[in-house]
Short mmCIF file of C-alpha atoms and ligand atoms in Angstrom, two decimals:
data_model
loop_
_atom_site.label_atom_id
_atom_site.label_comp_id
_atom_site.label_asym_id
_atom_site.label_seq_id
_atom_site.Cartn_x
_atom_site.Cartn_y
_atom_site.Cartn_z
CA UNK U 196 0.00 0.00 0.00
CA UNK U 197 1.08 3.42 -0.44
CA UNK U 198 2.58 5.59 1.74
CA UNK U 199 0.44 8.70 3.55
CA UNK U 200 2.03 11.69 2.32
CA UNK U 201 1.85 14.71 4.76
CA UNK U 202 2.17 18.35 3.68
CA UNK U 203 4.10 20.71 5.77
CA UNK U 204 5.47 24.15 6.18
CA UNK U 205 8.70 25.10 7.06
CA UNK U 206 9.92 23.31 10.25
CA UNK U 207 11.54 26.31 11.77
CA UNK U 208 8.05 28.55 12.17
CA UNK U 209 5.12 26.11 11.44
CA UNK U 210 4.09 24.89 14.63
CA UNK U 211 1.01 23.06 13.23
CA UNK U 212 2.97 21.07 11.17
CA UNK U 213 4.72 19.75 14.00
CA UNK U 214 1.93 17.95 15.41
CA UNK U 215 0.70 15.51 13.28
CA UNK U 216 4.49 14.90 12.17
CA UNK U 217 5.77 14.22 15.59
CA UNK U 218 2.74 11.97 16.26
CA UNK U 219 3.65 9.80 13.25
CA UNK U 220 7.12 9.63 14.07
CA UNK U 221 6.58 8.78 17.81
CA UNK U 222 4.64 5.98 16.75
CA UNK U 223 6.52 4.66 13.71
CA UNK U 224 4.48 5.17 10.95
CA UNK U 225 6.07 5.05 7.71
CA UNK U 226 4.71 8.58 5.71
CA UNK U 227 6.54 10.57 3.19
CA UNK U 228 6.68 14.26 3.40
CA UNK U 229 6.08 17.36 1.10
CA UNK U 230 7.72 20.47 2.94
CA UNK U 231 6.13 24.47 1.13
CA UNK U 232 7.71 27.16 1.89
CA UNK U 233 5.40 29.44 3.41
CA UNK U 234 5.23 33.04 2.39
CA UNK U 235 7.21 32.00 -0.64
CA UNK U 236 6.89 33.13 -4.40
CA UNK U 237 5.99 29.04 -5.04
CA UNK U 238 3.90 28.41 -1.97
CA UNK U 239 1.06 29.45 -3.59
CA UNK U 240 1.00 26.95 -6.92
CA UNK U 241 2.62 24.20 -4.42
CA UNK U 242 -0.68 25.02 -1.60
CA UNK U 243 -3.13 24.56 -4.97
CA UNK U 244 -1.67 21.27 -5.56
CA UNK U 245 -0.82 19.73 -2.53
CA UNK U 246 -3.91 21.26 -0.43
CA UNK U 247 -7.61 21.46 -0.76
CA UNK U 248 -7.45 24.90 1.94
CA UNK U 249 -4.26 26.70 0.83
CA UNK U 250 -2.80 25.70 4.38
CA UNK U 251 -0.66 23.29 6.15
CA UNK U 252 -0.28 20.60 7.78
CA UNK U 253 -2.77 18.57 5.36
CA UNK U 254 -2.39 14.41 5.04
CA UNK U 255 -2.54 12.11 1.69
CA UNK U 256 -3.65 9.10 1.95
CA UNK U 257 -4.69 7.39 -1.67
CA UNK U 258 -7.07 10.07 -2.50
CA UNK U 259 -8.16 11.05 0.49
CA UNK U 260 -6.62 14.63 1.43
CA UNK U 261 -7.16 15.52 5.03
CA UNK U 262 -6.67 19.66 6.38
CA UNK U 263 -6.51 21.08 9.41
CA UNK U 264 -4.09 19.74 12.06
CA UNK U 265 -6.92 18.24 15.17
CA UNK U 266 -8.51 16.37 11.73
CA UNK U 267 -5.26 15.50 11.09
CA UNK U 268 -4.52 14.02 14.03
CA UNK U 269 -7.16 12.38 14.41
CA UNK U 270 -7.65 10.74 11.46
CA UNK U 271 -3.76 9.46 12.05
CA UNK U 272 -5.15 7.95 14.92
CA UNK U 273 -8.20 6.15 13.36
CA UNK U 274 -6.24 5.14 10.51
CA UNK U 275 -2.49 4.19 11.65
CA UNK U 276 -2.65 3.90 15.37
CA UNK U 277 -5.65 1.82 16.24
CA UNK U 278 -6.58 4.32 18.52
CA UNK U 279 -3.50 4.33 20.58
CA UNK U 280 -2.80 8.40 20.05
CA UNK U 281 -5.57 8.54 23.39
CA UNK U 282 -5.60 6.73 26.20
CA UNK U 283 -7.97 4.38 27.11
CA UNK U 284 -9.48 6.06 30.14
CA UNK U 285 -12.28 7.70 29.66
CA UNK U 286 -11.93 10.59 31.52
CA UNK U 287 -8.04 10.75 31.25
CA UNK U 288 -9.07 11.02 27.15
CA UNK U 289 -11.78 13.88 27.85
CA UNK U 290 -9.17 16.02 29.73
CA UNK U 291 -6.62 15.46 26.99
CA UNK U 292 -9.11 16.31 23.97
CA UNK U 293 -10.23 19.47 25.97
CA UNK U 294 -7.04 20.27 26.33
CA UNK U 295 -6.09 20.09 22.70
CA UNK U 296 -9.23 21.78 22.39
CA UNK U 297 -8.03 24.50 24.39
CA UNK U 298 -4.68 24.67 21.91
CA UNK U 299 -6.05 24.70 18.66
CA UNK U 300 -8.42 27.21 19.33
CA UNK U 301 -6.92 29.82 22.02
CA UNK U 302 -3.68 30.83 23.41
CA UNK U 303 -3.57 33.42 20.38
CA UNK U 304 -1.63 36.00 22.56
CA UNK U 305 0.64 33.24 22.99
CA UNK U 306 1.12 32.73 19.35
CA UNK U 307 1.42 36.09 18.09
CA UNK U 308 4.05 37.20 20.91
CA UNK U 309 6.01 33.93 20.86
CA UNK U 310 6.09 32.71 17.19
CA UNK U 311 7.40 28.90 17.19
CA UNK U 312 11.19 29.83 15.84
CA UNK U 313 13.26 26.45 16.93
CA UNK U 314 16.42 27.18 15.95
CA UNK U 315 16.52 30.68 18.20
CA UNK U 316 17.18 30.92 21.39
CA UNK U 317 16.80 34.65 23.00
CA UNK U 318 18.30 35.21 26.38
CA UNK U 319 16.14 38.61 27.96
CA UNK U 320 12.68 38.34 26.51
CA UNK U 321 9.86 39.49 28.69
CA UNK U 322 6.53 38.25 28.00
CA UNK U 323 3.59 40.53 27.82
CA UNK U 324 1.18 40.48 30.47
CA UNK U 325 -1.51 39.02 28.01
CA UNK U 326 1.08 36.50 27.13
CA UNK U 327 1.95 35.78 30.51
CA UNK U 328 -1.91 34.73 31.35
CA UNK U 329 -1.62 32.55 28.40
CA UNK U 330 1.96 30.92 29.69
CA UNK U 331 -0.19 31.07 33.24
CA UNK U 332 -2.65 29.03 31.79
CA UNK U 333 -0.71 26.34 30.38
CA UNK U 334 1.46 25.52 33.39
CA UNK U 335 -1.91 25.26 35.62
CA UNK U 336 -2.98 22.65 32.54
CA UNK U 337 0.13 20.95 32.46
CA UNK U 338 0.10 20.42 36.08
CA UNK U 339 -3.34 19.16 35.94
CA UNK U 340 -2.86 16.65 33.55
CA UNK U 341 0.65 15.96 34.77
CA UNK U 342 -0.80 15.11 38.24
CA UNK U 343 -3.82 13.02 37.41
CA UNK U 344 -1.94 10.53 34.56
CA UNK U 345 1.41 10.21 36.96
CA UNK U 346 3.17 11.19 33.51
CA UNK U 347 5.52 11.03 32.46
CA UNK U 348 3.88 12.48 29.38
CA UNK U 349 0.95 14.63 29.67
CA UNK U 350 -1.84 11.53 30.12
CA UNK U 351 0.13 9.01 30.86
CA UNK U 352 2.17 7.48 27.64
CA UNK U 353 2.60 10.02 24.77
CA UNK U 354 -0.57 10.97 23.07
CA UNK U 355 -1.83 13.55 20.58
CA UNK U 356 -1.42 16.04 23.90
CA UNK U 357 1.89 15.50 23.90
CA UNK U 358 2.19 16.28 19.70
CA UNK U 359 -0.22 19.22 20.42
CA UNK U 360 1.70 21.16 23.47
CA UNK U 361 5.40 20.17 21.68
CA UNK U 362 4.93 23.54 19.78
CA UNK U 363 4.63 25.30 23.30
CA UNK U 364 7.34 23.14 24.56
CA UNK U 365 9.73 24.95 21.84
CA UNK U 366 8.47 28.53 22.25
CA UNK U 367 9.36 28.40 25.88
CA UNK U 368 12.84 27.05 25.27
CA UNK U 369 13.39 29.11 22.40
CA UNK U 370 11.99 32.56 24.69
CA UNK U 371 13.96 31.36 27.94
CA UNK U 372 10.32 31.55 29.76
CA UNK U 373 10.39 30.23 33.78
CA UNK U 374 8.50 26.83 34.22
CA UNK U 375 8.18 25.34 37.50
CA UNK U 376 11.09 22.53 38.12
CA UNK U 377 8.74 19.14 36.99
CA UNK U 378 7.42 21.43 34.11
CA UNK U 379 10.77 22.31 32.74
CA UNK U 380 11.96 18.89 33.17
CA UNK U 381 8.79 18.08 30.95
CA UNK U 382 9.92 20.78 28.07
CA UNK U 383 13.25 18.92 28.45
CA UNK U 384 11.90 15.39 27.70
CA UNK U 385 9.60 16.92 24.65
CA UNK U 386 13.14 18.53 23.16
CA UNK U 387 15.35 15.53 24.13
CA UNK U 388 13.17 13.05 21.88
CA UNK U 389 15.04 11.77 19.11
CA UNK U 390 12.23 12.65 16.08
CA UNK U 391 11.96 16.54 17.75
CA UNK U 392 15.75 16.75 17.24
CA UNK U 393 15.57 15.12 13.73
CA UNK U 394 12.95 18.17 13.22
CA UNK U 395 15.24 21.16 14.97
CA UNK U 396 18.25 19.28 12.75
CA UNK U 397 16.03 20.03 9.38
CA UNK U 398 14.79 23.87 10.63
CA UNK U 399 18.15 24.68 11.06
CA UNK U 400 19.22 22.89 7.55
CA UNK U 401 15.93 25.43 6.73
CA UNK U 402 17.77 28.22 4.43
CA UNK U 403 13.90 30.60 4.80
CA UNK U 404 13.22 33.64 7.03
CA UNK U 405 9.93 34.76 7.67
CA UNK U 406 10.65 38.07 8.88
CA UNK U 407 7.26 38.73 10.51
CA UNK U 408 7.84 35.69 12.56
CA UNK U 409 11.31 36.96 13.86
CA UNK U 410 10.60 38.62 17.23
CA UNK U 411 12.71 41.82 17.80
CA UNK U 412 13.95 42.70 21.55
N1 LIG K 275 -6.27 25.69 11.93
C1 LIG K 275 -5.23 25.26 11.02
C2 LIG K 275 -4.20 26.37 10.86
C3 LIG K 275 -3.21 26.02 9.78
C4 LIG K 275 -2.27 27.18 9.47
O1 LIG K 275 -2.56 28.35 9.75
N2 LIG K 275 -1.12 26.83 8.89
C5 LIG K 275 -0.15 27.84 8.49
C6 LIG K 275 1.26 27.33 8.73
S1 LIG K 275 1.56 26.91 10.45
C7 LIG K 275 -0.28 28.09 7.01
O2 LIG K 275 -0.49 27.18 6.25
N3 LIG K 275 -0.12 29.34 6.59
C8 LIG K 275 -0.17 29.69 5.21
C9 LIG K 275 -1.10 30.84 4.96
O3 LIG K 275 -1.76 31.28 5.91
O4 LIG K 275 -1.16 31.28 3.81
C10 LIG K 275 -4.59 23.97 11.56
O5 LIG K 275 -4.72 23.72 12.76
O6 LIG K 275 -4.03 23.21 10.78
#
């Protein structure tokens, strides 16, 4: 059978291409990837024939074409991982989903201030308050899950949670932001896996900058 294929952006700025990626690596699925340059003189006749929404990350299977990176996710999980991208649990899975929830649809302060940029690292940034109450947020939702799975990963064993927050994971490493001791050790497990550093290895191999996405101190 043929490979999935899945469409992404540049690895050093697009943080939902990260997800699905890092879910298919974690879990060993075989996939073949198509990388666009965003913002690019050829992104848009590569978007019009790679995507059916002009965005990334989008997934090929046959002739199915799947947008959006929760659909994405999700359908890896249906598809390729029998499920196993949740846990079991019931309640353990509602927490998680809300919490992905929660990502793809909020934190926009968070987003805008503290572009996902993995190959920088700034030493001095100071988050805005509004971004603060979005970094605020996250560490009470980390702990939360944190405490009721026992971790080590976010519900337990690594789940589409883990692929989801691994774009928050590298903003506060790349922006130097304080994280409780067990929550920084969690950033540090996120970056120390061997398919994110295969991913920071190709950003920086990335030759691309996207000004707009370069935060000035
Ligand atoms: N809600 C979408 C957002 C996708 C998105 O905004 N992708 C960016 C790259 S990270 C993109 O394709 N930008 C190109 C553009 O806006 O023209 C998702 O979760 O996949």
């Amino acid at each position: 059978m043929a490979k999935p294929v899945l469409v992404i952006g540049n690895k050093n700025y697009s943080s939902w291409s990260l997800c699905p990626w890092l879910l298919l690596k974690q879990f060993g699925i075989d996939f073949e990837e198509i990388r666009i340059p965003l913002f690019t003189e050829q992104m848009p006749q590569l978007m019009s024939e790679h995507t059916p929404c002009n965005k990334v990350p989008v997934i090929k299977d046959g002739d199915l074409a799947v947008w959006d990176s929760l659909a994405v996710c999700e359908y890896i999980n249906l598809r390729f991982l029998d499920g196993k991208g949740w846990p079991e649990d019931l309640q353990l899975m509602s927490l998680g989903r809300a919490a992905v929830a929660e990502m793809h649809s909020g934190f926009l302060v968070l987003r805008h201030e503290l572009p996902m940029n993995v190959r920088r690292s700034y030493t001095g940034f100071k988050a805005s308050e509004n971004a603060q109450k979005d970094i605020d947020r996250i560490i009470a939702l980390w702990q939360q899950l944190l405490e009721r799975s026992g971790g080590p990963w976010l519900l337990g064993e690594f789940s589409i949670a883990d692929a989801f927050y691994a774009p928050v994971a590298s903003r506060f490493n790349t922006y130097g932001i304080e994280l409780p001791e067990n929550l920084q050790a969690y950033v540090d497990q996120v970056l120390a896996l061997e398919t994110y550093q295969e991913w920071l290895r190709d950003a920086r191999a990335e030759k691309e900058v996207i000004p707009e996405e370069e935060v000035e101190l």
